[in-house]
Amino acid sequence: MIVVGATFGWLAALMRKALTLRGLALNLGGGVAGALVAGLFVGPAIADGNLARGTYSVEAVLISMIGSLALLLVANLLRNSEMG
């Protein structure tokens, strides 16, 4: 989950050209947080796998990816609304 979230956070930082230390840290943190929340709380309710117990499934990893992307989207939308 952490690797999935960090990867999406890094990709979001590259796409937004937020390569400052603060921008990179916010995107990495947001990606990891979204993946953890989705993987630990949403995943067991929907999918067969439980990432907290170490029982991985494709569905559980996909839910972590979606959670990471969702939190990054919301964070970047909020950041853009504050700037403009």
Short mmCIF file of N, CA and C in Angstrom, two decimals:
data_model
loop_
_atom_site.label_atom_id
_atom_site.label_comp_id
_atom_site.label_asym_id
_atom_site.label_seq_id
_atom_site.Cartn_x
_atom_site.Cartn_y
_atom_site.Cartn_z
N MET A 1 0.81 -1.18 0.00
CA MET A 1 0.00 0.00 0.00
C MET A 1 0.86 1.25 0.00
N ILE A 2 1.89 1.24 0.79
CA ILE A 2 2.75 2.41 0.88
C ILE A 2 3.46 2.64 -0.44
N VAL A 3 3.93 1.57 -1.06
CA VAL A 3 4.61 1.71 -2.35
C VAL A 3 3.65 2.21 -3.42
N VAL A 4 2.43 1.69 -3.43
CA VAL A 4 1.42 2.14 -4.39
C VAL A 4 1.14 3.62 -4.21
N GLY A 5 0.90 4.03 -2.97
CA GLY A 5 0.60 5.44 -2.69
C GLY A 5 1.77 6.35 -3.00
N ALA A 6 2.98 5.94 -2.65
CA ALA A 6 4.14 6.76 -2.93
C ALA A 6 4.38 6.89 -4.44
N THR A 7 4.14 5.83 -5.17
CA THR A 7 4.31 5.87 -6.62
C THR A 7 3.33 6.86 -7.25
N PHE A 8 2.06 6.78 -6.84
CA PHE A 8 1.08 7.70 -7.39
C PHE A 8 1.34 9.14 -6.94
N GLY A 9 1.81 9.32 -5.73
CA GLY A 9 2.16 10.66 -5.26
C GLY A 9 3.31 11.25 -6.06
N TRP A 10 4.30 10.42 -6.34
CA TRP A 10 5.45 10.88 -7.13
C TRP A 10 5.01 11.24 -8.55
N LEU A 11 4.16 10.39 -9.15
CA LEU A 11 3.67 10.68 -10.49
C LEU A 11 2.82 11.95 -10.51
N ALA A 12 2.02 12.16 -9.46
CA ALA A 12 1.22 13.38 -9.38
C ALA A 12 2.11 14.61 -9.27
N ALA A 13 3.20 14.50 -8.51
CA ALA A 13 4.14 15.62 -8.40
C ALA A 13 4.79 15.92 -9.74
N LEU A 14 5.13 14.89 -10.49
CA LEU A 14 5.72 15.10 -11.81
C LEU A 14 4.73 15.76 -12.77
N MET A 15 3.48 15.31 -12.73
CA MET A 15 2.48 15.88 -13.63
C MET A 15 2.16 17.33 -13.29
N ARG A 16 2.16 17.65 -12.01
CA ARG A 16 1.86 19.02 -11.60
C ARG A 16 3.10 19.90 -11.62
N LYS A 17 4.23 19.31 -11.94
CA LYS A 17 5.52 20.00 -11.91
C LYS A 17 5.78 20.61 -10.52
N ALA A 18 5.36 19.88 -9.51
CA ALA A 18 5.55 20.29 -8.11
C ALA A 18 6.79 19.59 -7.58
N LEU A 19 7.93 19.96 -8.11
CA LEU A 19 9.16 19.26 -7.76
C LEU A 19 9.92 19.93 -6.63
N THR A 20 9.30 20.89 -5.95
CA THR A 20 9.91 21.42 -4.74
C THR A 20 9.77 20.37 -3.65
N LEU A 21 10.53 20.53 -2.61
CA LEU A 21 10.48 19.55 -1.53
C LEU A 21 9.10 19.52 -0.89
N ARG A 22 8.49 20.68 -0.72
CA ARG A 22 7.15 20.75 -0.13
C ARG A 22 6.11 20.09 -1.03
N GLY A 23 6.13 20.40 -2.30
CA GLY A 23 5.16 19.83 -3.23
C GLY A 23 5.31 18.33 -3.35
N LEU A 24 6.54 17.87 -3.40
CA LEU A 24 6.79 16.43 -3.49
C LEU A 24 6.34 15.73 -2.21
N ALA A 25 6.64 16.32 -1.06
CA ALA A 25 6.25 15.72 0.22
C ALA A 25 4.73 15.66 0.36
N LEU A 26 4.04 16.73 -0.04
CA LEU A 26 2.58 16.74 0.05
C LEU A 26 1.96 15.68 -0.86
N ASN A 27 2.47 15.55 -2.07
CA ASN A 27 1.93 14.55 -2.99
C ASN A 27 2.25 13.13 -2.53
N LEU A 28 3.46 12.90 -2.06
CA LEU A 28 3.81 11.57 -1.55
C LEU A 28 2.97 11.21 -0.34
N GLY A 29 2.85 12.16 0.59
CA GLY A 29 2.04 11.92 1.79
C GLY A 29 0.58 11.69 1.47
N GLY A 30 0.04 12.47 0.55
CA GLY A 30 -1.35 12.29 0.15
C GLY A 30 -1.59 10.96 -0.52
N GLY A 31 -0.67 10.56 -1.37
CA GLY A 31 -0.80 9.27 -2.04
C GLY A 31 -0.74 8.11 -1.06
N VAL A 32 0.19 8.17 -0.13
CA VAL A 32 0.32 7.09 0.86
C VAL A 32 -0.90 7.07 1.78
N ALA A 33 -1.35 8.24 2.21
CA ALA A 33 -2.52 8.30 3.11
C ALA A 33 -3.76 7.73 2.42
N GLY A 34 -3.98 8.11 1.18
CA GLY A 34 -5.14 7.60 0.45
C GLY A 34 -5.09 6.09 0.27
N ALA A 35 -3.91 5.59 -0.04
CA ALA A 35 -3.77 4.14 -0.22
C ALA A 35 -3.98 3.39 1.09
N LEU A 36 -3.46 3.94 2.18
CA LEU A 36 -3.62 3.28 3.48
C LEU A 36 -5.07 3.27 3.94
N VAL A 37 -5.74 4.41 3.82
CA VAL A 37 -7.13 4.48 4.26
C VAL A 37 -7.99 3.53 3.42
N ALA A 38 -7.82 3.57 2.12
CA ALA A 38 -8.62 2.70 1.26
C ALA A 38 -8.27 1.23 1.48
N GLY A 39 -7.00 0.92 1.61
CA GLY A 39 -6.58 -0.46 1.76
C GLY A 39 -6.95 -1.07 3.10
N LEU A 40 -6.95 -0.25 4.15
CA LEU A 40 -7.23 -0.78 5.48
C LEU A 40 -8.72 -0.77 5.84
N PHE A 41 -9.46 0.21 5.33
CA PHE A 41 -10.85 0.34 5.75
C PHE A 41 -11.85 -0.01 4.66
N VAL A 42 -11.60 0.43 3.45
CA VAL A 42 -12.55 0.19 2.37
C VAL A 42 -12.34 -1.21 1.77
N GLY A 43 -11.09 -1.59 1.60
CA GLY A 43 -10.76 -2.87 0.99
C GLY A 43 -11.38 -4.08 1.64
N PRO A 44 -11.27 -4.24 2.97
CA PRO A 44 -11.87 -5.42 3.59
C PRO A 44 -13.39 -5.46 3.47
N ALA A 45 -14.03 -4.31 3.35
CA ALA A 45 -15.48 -4.29 3.23
C ALA A 45 -15.94 -4.69 1.83
N ILE A 46 -15.10 -4.46 0.84
CA ILE A 46 -15.50 -4.70 -0.55
C ILE A 46 -14.84 -5.94 -1.14
N ALA A 47 -13.54 -6.10 -0.90
CA ALA A 47 -12.77 -7.16 -1.57
C ALA A 47 -12.49 -8.32 -0.62
N ASP A 48 -11.97 -9.40 -1.20
CA ASP A 48 -11.63 -10.58 -0.42
C ASP A 48 -10.36 -10.38 0.41
N GLY A 49 -9.42 -9.62 -0.10
CA GLY A 49 -8.15 -9.46 0.58
C GLY A 49 -8.23 -8.46 1.71
N ASN A 50 -7.40 -8.66 2.72
CA ASN A 50 -7.29 -7.72 3.83
C ASN A 50 -5.81 -7.36 3.94
N LEU A 51 -5.46 -6.19 3.51
CA LEU A 51 -4.05 -5.81 3.47
C LEU A 51 -3.44 -5.68 4.86
N ALA A 52 -4.25 -5.41 5.87
CA ALA A 52 -3.74 -5.32 7.24
C ALA A 52 -3.27 -6.68 7.75
N ARG A 53 -3.93 -7.74 7.33
CA ARG A 53 -3.56 -9.10 7.75
C ARG A 53 -2.57 -9.76 6.81
N GLY A 54 -2.27 -9.11 5.71
CA GLY A 54 -1.32 -9.67 4.77
C GLY A 54 -1.93 -10.59 3.74
N THR A 55 -3.24 -10.63 3.64
CA THR A 55 -3.89 -11.43 2.60
C THR A 55 -4.21 -10.51 1.43
N TYR A 56 -3.35 -10.54 0.46
CA TYR A 56 -3.47 -9.64 -0.68
C TYR A 56 -4.35 -10.24 -1.76
N SER A 57 -5.05 -9.37 -2.45
CA SER A 57 -5.80 -9.77 -3.63
C SER A 57 -5.68 -8.63 -4.64
N VAL A 58 -5.95 -8.94 -5.86
CA VAL A 58 -5.87 -7.92 -6.90
C VAL A 58 -6.87 -6.80 -6.60
N GLU A 59 -8.05 -7.17 -6.12
CA GLU A 59 -9.07 -6.17 -5.82
C GLU A 59 -8.62 -5.23 -4.71
N ALA A 60 -7.98 -5.78 -3.68
CA ALA A 60 -7.53 -4.95 -2.56
C ALA A 60 -6.45 -3.96 -3.00
N VAL A 61 -5.55 -4.39 -3.86
CA VAL A 61 -4.52 -3.49 -4.37
C VAL A 61 -5.13 -2.42 -5.27
N LEU A 62 -6.10 -2.81 -6.10
CA LEU A 62 -6.79 -1.83 -6.95
C LEU A 62 -7.55 -0.80 -6.11
N ILE A 63 -8.15 -1.23 -5.03
CA ILE A 63 -8.85 -0.30 -4.15
C ILE A 63 -7.86 0.68 -3.52
N SER A 64 -6.68 0.20 -3.15
CA SER A 64 -5.64 1.09 -2.63
C SER A 64 -5.22 2.11 -3.68
N MET A 65 -5.10 1.67 -4.92
CA MET A 65 -4.73 2.58 -6.00
C MET A 65 -5.81 3.65 -6.20
N ILE A 66 -7.06 3.24 -6.18
CA ILE A 66 -8.16 4.19 -6.36
C ILE A 66 -8.22 5.17 -5.19
N GLY A 67 -8.00 4.69 -3.99
CA GLY A 67 -7.99 5.58 -2.82
C GLY A 67 -6.87 6.60 -2.89
N SER A 68 -5.72 6.16 -3.34
CA SER A 68 -4.59 7.07 -3.50
C SER A 68 -4.89 8.14 -4.53
N LEU A 69 -5.41 7.73 -5.67
CA LEU A 69 -5.74 8.69 -6.72
C LEU A 69 -6.85 9.65 -6.29
N ALA A 70 -7.83 9.15 -5.56
CA ALA A 70 -8.94 9.99 -5.11
C ALA A 70 -8.45 11.07 -4.14
N LEU A 71 -7.62 10.69 -3.19
CA LEU A 71 -7.13 11.68 -2.24
C LEU A 71 -6.21 12.69 -2.91
N LEU A 72 -5.39 12.25 -3.85
CA LEU A 72 -4.55 13.18 -4.59
C LEU A 72 -5.37 14.15 -5.42
N LEU A 73 -6.43 13.66 -6.03
CA LEU A 73 -7.30 14.52 -6.83
C LEU A 73 -7.94 15.60 -5.96
N VAL A 74 -8.48 15.19 -4.83
CA VAL A 74 -9.11 16.16 -3.92
C VAL A 74 -8.09 17.17 -3.40
N ALA A 75 -6.92 16.69 -3.00
CA ALA A 75 -5.89 17.58 -2.47
C ALA A 75 -5.44 18.58 -3.53
N ASN A 76 -5.25 18.13 -4.75
CA ASN A 76 -4.81 19.04 -5.81
C ASN A 76 -5.92 20.01 -6.21
N LEU A 77 -7.17 19.59 -6.17
CA LEU A 77 -8.28 20.51 -6.45
C LEU A 77 -8.37 21.58 -5.37
N LEU A 78 -8.19 21.20 -4.11
CA LEU A 78 -8.21 22.17 -3.03
C LEU A 78 -7.03 23.14 -3.12
N ARG A 79 -5.88 22.63 -3.48
CA ARG A 79 -4.69 23.46 -3.62
C ARG A 79 -4.86 24.46 -4.76
N ASN A 80 -5.47 24.02 -5.87
CA ASN A 80 -5.70 24.91 -7.00
C ASN A 80 -6.73 25.97 -6.67
N SER A 81 -7.75 25.64 -5.88
CA SER A 81 -8.78 26.63 -5.53
C SER A 81 -8.22 27.68 -4.57
N GLU A 82 -7.24 27.31 -3.73
CA GLU A 82 -6.61 28.27 -2.83
C GLU A 82 -5.73 29.24 -3.61
N MET A 83 -5.12 28.76 -4.68
CA MET A 83 -4.20 29.60 -5.47
C MET A 83 -4.93 30.58 -6.37
N GLY A 84 -6.06 30.19 -6.87
CA GLY A 84 -6.72 31.01 -7.86
C GLY A 84 -8.01 31.45 -7.41
#
